[in-house]
Coordinates of C-alpha atoms and ligand atoms in Angstrom, one line a residue:
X76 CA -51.8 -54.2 -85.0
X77 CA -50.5 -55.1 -81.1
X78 CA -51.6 -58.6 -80.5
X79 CA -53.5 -57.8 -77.3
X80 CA -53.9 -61.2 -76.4
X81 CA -49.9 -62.0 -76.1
X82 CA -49.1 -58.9 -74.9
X83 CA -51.5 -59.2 -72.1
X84 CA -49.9 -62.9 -72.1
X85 CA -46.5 -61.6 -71.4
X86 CA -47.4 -58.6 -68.7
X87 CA -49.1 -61.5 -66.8
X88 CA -46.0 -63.9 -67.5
X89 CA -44.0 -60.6 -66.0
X90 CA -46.0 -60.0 -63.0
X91 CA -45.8 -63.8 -62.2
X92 CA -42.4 -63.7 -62.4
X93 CA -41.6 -61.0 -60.4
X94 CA -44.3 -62.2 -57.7
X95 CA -42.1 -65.7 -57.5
X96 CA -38.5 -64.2 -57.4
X97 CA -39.5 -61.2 -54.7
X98 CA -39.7 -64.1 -51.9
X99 CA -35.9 -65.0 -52.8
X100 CA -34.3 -61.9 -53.7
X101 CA -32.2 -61.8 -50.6
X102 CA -28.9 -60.9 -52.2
X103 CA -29.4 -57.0 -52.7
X104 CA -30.7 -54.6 -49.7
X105 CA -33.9 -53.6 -51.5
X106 CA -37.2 -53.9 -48.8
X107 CA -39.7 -55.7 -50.7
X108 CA -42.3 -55.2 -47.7
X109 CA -44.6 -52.6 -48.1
X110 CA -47.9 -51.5 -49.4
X111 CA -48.4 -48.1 -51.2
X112 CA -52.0 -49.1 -52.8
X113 CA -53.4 -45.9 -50.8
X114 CA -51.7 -44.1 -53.1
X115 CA -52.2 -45.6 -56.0
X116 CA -55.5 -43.0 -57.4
X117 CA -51.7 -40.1 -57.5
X118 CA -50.5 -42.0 -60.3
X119 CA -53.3 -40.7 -63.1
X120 CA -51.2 -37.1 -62.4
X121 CA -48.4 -36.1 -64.8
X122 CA -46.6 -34.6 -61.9
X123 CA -43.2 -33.5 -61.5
X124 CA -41.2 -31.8 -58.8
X125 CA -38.5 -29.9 -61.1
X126 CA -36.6 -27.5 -59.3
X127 CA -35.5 -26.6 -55.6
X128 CA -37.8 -28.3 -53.4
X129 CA -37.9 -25.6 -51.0
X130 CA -38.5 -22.5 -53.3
X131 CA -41.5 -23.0 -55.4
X132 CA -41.2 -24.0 -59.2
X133 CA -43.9 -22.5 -61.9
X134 CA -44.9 -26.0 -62.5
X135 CA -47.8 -26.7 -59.7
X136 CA -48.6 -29.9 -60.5
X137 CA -45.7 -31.2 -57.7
X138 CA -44.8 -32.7 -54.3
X139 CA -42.4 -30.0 -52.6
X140 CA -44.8 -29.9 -49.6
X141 CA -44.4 -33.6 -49.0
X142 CA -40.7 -33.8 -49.9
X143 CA -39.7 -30.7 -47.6
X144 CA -41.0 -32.8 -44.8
X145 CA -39.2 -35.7 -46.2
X146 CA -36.0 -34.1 -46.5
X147 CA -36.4 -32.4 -42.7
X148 CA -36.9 -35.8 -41.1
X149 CA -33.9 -37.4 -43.0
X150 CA -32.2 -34.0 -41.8
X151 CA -33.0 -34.9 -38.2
X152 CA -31.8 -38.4 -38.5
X153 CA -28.4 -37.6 -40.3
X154 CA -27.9 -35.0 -37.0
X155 CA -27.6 -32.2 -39.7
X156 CA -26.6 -28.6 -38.2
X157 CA -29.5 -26.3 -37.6
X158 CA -30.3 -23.5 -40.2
X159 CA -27.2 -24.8 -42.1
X160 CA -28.5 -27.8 -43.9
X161 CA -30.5 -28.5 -47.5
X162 CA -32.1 -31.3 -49.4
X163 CA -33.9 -32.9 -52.0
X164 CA -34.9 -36.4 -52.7
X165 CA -32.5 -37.8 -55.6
X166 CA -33.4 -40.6 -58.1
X167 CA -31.0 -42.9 -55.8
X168 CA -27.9 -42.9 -53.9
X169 CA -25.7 -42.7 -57.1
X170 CA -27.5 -39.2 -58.0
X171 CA -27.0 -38.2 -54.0
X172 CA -23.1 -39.1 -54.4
X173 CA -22.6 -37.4 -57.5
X174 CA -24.3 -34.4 -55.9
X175 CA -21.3 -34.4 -53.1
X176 CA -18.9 -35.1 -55.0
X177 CA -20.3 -31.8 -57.2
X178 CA -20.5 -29.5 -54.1
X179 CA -16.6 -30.7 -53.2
X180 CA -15.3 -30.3 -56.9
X181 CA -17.2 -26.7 -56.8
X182 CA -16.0 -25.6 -53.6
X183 CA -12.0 -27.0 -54.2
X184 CA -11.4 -27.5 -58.0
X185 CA -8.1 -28.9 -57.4
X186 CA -9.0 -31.1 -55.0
X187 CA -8.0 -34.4 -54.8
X188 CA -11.2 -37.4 -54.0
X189 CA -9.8 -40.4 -51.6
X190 CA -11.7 -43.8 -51.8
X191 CA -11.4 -47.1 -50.8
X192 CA -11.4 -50.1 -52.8
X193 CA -14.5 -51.3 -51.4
X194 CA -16.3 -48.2 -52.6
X195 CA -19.1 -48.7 -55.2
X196 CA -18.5 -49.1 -58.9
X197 CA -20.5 -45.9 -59.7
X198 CA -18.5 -43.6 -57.5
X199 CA -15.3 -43.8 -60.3
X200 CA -17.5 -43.3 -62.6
X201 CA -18.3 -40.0 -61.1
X202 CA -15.2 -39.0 -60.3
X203 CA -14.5 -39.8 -63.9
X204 CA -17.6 -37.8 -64.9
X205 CA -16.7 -34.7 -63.2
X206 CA -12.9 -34.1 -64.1
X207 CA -11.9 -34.9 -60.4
X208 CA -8.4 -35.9 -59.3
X209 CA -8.8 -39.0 -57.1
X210 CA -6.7 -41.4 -55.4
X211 CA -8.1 -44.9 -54.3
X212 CA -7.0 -46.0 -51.1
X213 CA -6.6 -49.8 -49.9
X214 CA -9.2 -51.3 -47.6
X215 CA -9.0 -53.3 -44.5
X216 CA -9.6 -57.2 -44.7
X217 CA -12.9 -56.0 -42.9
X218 CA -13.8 -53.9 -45.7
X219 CA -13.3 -50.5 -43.9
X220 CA -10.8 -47.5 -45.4
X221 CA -7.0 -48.2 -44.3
X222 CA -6.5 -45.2 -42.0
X223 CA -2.9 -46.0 -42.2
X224 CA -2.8 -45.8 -45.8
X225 CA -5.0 -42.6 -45.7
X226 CA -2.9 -41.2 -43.3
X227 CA 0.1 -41.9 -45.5
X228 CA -1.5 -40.6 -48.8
X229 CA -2.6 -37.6 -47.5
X230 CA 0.8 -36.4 -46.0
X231 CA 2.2 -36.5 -49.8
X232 CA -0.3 -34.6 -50.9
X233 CA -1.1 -31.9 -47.8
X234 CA -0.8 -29.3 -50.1
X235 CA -4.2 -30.0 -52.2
X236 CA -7.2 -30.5 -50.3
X237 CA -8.7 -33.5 -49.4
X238 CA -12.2 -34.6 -50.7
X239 CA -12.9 -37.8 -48.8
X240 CA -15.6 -40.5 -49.8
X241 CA -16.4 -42.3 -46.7
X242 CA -18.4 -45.7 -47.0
X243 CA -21.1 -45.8 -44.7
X244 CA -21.8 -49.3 -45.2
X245 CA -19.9 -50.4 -47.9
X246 CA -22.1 -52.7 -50.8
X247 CA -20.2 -55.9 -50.0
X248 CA -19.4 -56.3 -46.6
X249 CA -21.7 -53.3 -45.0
X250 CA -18.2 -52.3 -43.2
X251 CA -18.6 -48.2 -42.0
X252 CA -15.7 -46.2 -42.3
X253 CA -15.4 -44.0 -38.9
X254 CA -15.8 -40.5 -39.3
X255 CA -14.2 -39.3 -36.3
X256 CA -10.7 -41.5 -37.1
X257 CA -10.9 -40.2 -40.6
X258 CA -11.4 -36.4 -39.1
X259 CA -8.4 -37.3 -36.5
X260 CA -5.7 -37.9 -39.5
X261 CA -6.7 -34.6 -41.4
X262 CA -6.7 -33.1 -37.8
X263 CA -3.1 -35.2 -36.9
X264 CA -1.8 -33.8 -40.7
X265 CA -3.0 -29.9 -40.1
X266 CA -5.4 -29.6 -43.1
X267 CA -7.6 -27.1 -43.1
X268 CA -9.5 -27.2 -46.6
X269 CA -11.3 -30.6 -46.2
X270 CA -14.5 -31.9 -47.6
X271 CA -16.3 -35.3 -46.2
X272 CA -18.4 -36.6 -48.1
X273 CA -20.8 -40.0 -46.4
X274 CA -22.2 -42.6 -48.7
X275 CA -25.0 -43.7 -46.4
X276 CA -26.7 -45.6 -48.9
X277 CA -27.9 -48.3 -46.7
X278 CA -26.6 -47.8 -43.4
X279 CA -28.1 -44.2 -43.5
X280 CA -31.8 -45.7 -42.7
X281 CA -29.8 -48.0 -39.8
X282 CA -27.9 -46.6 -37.9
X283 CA -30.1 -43.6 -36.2
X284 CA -32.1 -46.7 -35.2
X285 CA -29.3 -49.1 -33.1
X286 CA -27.9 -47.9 -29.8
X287 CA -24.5 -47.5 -30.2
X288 CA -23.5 -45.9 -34.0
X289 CA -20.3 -45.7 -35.7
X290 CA -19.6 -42.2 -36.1
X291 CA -21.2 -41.3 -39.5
X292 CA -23.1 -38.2 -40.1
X293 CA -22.9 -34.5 -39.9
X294 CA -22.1 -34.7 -35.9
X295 CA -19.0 -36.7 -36.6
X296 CA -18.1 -33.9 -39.6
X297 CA -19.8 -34.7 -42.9
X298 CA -20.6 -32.0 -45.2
X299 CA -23.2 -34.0 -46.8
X300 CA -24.2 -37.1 -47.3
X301 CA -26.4 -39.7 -49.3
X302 CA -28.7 -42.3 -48.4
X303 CA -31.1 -44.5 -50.4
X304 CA -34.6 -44.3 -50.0
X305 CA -35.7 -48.1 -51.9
X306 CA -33.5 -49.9 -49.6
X307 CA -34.2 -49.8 -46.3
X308 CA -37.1 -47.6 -46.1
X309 CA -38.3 -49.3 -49.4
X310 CA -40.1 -48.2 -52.9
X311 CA -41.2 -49.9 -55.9
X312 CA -39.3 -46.4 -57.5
X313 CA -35.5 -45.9 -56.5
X314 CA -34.9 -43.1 -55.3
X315 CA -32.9 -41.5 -52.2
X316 CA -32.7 -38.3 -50.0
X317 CA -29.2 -36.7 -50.2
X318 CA -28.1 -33.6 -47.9
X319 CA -25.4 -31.0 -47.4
X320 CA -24.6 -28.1 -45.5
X321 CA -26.1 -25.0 -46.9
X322 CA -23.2 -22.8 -46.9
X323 CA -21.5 -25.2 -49.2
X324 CA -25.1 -25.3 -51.9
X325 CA -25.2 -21.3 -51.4
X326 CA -22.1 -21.0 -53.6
X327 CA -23.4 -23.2 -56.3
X328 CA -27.1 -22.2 -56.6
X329 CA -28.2 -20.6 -59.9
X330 CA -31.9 -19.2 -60.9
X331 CA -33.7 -20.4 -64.1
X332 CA -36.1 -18.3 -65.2
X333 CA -38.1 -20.7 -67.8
X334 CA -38.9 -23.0 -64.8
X335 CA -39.4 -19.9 -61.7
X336 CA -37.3 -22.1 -59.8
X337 CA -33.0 -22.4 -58.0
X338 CA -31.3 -24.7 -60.1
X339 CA -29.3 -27.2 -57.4
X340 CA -30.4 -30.4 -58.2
X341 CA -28.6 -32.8 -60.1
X342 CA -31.7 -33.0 -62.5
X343 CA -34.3 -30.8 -63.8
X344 CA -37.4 -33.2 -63.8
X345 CA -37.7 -35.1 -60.7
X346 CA -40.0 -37.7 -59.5
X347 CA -42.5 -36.5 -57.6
X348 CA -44.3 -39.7 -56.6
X349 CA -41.1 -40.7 -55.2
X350 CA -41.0 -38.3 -52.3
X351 CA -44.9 -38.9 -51.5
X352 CA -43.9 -42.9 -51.1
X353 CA -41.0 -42.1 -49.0
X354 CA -43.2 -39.5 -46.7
X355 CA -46.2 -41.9 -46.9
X356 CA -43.7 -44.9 -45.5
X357 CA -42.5 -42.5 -43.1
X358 CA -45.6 -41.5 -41.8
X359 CA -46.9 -45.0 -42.0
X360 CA -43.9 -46.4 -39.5
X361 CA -43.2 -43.1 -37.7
X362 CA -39.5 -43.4 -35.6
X363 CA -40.7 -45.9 -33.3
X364 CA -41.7 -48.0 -36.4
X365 CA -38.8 -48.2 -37.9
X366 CA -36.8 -48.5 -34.8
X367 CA -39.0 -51.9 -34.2
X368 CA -38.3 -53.0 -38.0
X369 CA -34.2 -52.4 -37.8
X370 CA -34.2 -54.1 -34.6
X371 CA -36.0 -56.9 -36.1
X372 CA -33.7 -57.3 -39.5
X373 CA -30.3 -57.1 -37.2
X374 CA -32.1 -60.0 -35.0
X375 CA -32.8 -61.8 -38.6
X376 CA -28.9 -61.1 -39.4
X377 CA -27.6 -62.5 -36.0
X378 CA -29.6 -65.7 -36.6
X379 CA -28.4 -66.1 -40.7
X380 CA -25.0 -65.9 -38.8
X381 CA -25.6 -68.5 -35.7
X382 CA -27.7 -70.4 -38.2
X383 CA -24.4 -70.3 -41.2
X384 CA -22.2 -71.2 -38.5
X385 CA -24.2 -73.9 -37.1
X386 CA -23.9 -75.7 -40.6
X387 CA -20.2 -75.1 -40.8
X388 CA -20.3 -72.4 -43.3
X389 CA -18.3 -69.6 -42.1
X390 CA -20.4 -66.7 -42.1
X391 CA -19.9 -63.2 -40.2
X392 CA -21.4 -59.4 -39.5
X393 CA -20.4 -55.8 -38.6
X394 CA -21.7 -54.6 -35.8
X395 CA -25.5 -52.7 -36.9
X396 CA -25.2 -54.4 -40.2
X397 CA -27.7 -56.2 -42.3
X398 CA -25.3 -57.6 -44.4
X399 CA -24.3 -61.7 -44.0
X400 CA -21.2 -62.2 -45.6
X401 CA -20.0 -65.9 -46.5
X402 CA -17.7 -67.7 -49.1
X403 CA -19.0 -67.8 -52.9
X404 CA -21.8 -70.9 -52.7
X405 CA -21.8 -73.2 -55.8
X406 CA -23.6 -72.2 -58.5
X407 CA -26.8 -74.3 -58.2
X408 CA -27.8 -71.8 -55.1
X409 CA -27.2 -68.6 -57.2
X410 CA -29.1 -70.1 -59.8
X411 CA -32.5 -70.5 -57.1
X412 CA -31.8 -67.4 -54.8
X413 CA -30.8 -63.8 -56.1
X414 CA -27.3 -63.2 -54.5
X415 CA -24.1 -60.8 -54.8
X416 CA -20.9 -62.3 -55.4
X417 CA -17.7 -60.6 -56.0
X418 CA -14.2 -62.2 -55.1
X419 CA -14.3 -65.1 -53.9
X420 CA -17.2 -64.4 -51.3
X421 CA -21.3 -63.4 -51.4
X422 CA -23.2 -61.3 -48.8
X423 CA -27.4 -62.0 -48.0
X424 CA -29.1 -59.1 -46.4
X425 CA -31.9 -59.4 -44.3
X426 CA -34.2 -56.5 -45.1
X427 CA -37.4 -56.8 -43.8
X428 CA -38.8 -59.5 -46.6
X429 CA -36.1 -61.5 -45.2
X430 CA -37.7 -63.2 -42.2
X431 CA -36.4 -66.1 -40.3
X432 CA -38.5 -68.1 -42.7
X433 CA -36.4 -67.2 -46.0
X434 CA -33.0 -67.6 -43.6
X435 CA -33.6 -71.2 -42.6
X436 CA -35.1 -72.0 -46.3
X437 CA -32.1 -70.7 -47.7
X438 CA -29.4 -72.1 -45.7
X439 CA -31.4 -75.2 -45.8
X440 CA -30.9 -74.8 -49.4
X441 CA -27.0 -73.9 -49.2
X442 CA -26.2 -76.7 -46.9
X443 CA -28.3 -79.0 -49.6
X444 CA -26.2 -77.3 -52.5
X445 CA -22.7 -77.9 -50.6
X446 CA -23.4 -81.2 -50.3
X447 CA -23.8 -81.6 -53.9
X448 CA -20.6 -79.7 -54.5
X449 CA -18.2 -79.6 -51.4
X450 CA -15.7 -76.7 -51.3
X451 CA -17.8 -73.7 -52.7
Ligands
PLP709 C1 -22.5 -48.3 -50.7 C2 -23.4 -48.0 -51.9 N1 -23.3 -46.8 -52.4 C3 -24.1 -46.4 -53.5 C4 -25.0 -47.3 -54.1 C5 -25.8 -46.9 -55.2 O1 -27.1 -46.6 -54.8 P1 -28.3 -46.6 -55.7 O2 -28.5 -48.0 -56.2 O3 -29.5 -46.2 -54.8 O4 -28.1 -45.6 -56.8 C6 -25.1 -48.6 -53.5 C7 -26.0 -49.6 -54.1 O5 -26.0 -50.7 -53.8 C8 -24.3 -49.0 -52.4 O6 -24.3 -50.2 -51.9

């Protein structure tokens, strides 16, 4: 027999818990502001959105209405081509990589994938995964691709083509690498046979919002590209939009019969709650909305920087980037606030939880924890 009474205990424990770390989770670009309780009565439903959102499945119990319309605003932000564009909302921005990364291995088997070193852990993985030939590239100290190195890499290997994996905000140091230099060496080189693939994870909810963009989407020559939906946009489910040109999808496209439905999705059962939270929050914050809210986190970012700085600690941005970047604190801040390290340095990312507030409370704690323990 379940003890009712400590099981009850321990999801009260949990939701205490996760009510007292939300406030300090700073470290990892997950929005923790919103408030989906409207649509909270959806969640007695077993539904599912299996299949291709935009051809109907047998199974009616789904969300392709909302998720079209999710996918065609996300279309209109990425600048994808008209008519030659398609969609679906992933399970994250891993599943939305891995779906580029399938398109490109269909459409050039032999091709070779080119990544930095800054890329994220899961896109090796992937590659790995999928049987594709890859080359990793070095990075900039800024955390953007080499273009020298690309450049160099690619003229050994002109013969194969070129699948590229371009960080569009890289996980540590947010750095974007610049579409329209990495389409002027395959231009320079004379390579015809080229796929560009844009991990927009979170830059892909930023940068239609700021005034002056790195080049980054399909305008600037990606064939498709993925971007998360629980990070800036934010969702208590991950999950992420990923898009690529159709004529590319066309030639991988297969009917199932058992479901009534085109099989090019990564998975066969989908969330469908996920693409009604992602066209609610849409919706609820319309362009303008979310224009106002990235203006606001950048204006957070700017201060964690002046404020960093102020206190001697020496802290630094890209340009339209969320993403704080300062040397490894000691171990008694890590312990209190829930930050990234990795070599040497750690990154705080001012999503919308992260309001002024949290910045001076937390570098009010670093400067506390430094003193404790100089040199970090
Ligand atoms: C640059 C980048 N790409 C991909 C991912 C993976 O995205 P997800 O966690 O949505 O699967 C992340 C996650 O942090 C990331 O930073």
């Amino acid at each position: 027999m379940p003890d009712r009474l400590s099981d009850q205990a321990r999801l009260d424990a949990l939701y205490a818990q996760l009510s007292s770390t939300t406030p300090r989770n700073v470290g990892y670009p997950c929005n923790q502001d919103f408030d989906f309780s409207e649509l909270f009565r959806f969640l007695r439903f077993s539904v599912n959105n299996v299949g291709d959102p935009f051809t109907g499945s047998n199974y009616r119990l789904n969300t392709h209405e909302f998720e079209r319309e999710v996918v065609e605003e996300f279309a209109r932000l990425t600048e994808a081509p008209k008519d030659d564009w398609w969609g679906y909302v992933t399970s994250g921005g891993t599943e939305g990589n891995m779906y580029g990364l399938y398109v490109a291995r269909e459409l050039f088997p032999e091709g070779i994938c080119y990544f930095s070193e800054d890329t994220h852990y899961s896109v090796a993985k992937i590659l790995r995964l999928q049987h594709t030939r890859n080359i990793m590239l070095k990075s900039l100290p800024n955390g953007e691709l080499d273009y020298a190195d690309l450049r160099e890499t690619l003229r050994i290997h002109r013969d194969v083509p070129p699948i590229i994996f371009a960080n569009i905000g890289s996980t540590m140091t947010g750095a974007v690498d610049d579409l329209a230099k990495i389409r002027e060496v395959l231009d320079d080189l004379a390579i015809q046979h080229t796929y560009v693939h844009a991990d927009a994870a979170l830059s892909g909810m930023i940068l239609p919002f700021v005034q002056t963009p790195q080049p980054w989407n399909f305008a600037h020559g990606a064939d498709s590209i993925s971007i998360s939906g629980h990070k800036m946009l934010g969702s208590p489910l991950p999950c992420g939009v990923v898009l690529a040109r159709k004529k590319h999808v066309d030639r991988i496209a297969r009917s199932i019969e058992y479901v009534g439905a085109l099989d090019t999705t990564i998975s066969g059962s989908r969330s469908a709650i996920a693409p009604l939270f992602l066209w609610y929050r849409l919706k609820q914050l319309g362009p303008e909305g979310l224009a106002q809210v990235t203006q606001q986190c950048l204006d957070c970012a700017d201060h964690a920087v002046r404020e960093l700085n102020a206190h001697g600690i020496a802290a630094w941005k890209h340009e339209n980037s969320l993403t704080v970047i300062f040397p490894k604190p000691p171990a008694s801040l890590m312990k209190k606030w829930t930050i990234a390290p990795k070599k040497g340095i750690a990154h705080l990312i001012t999503m919308p939880h992260v309001t002024r507030a949290v910045i001076d409370a937390f570098v009010s704690d670093f400067v506390a924890a430094l003193a404790e323990h100089p040199k970090p």
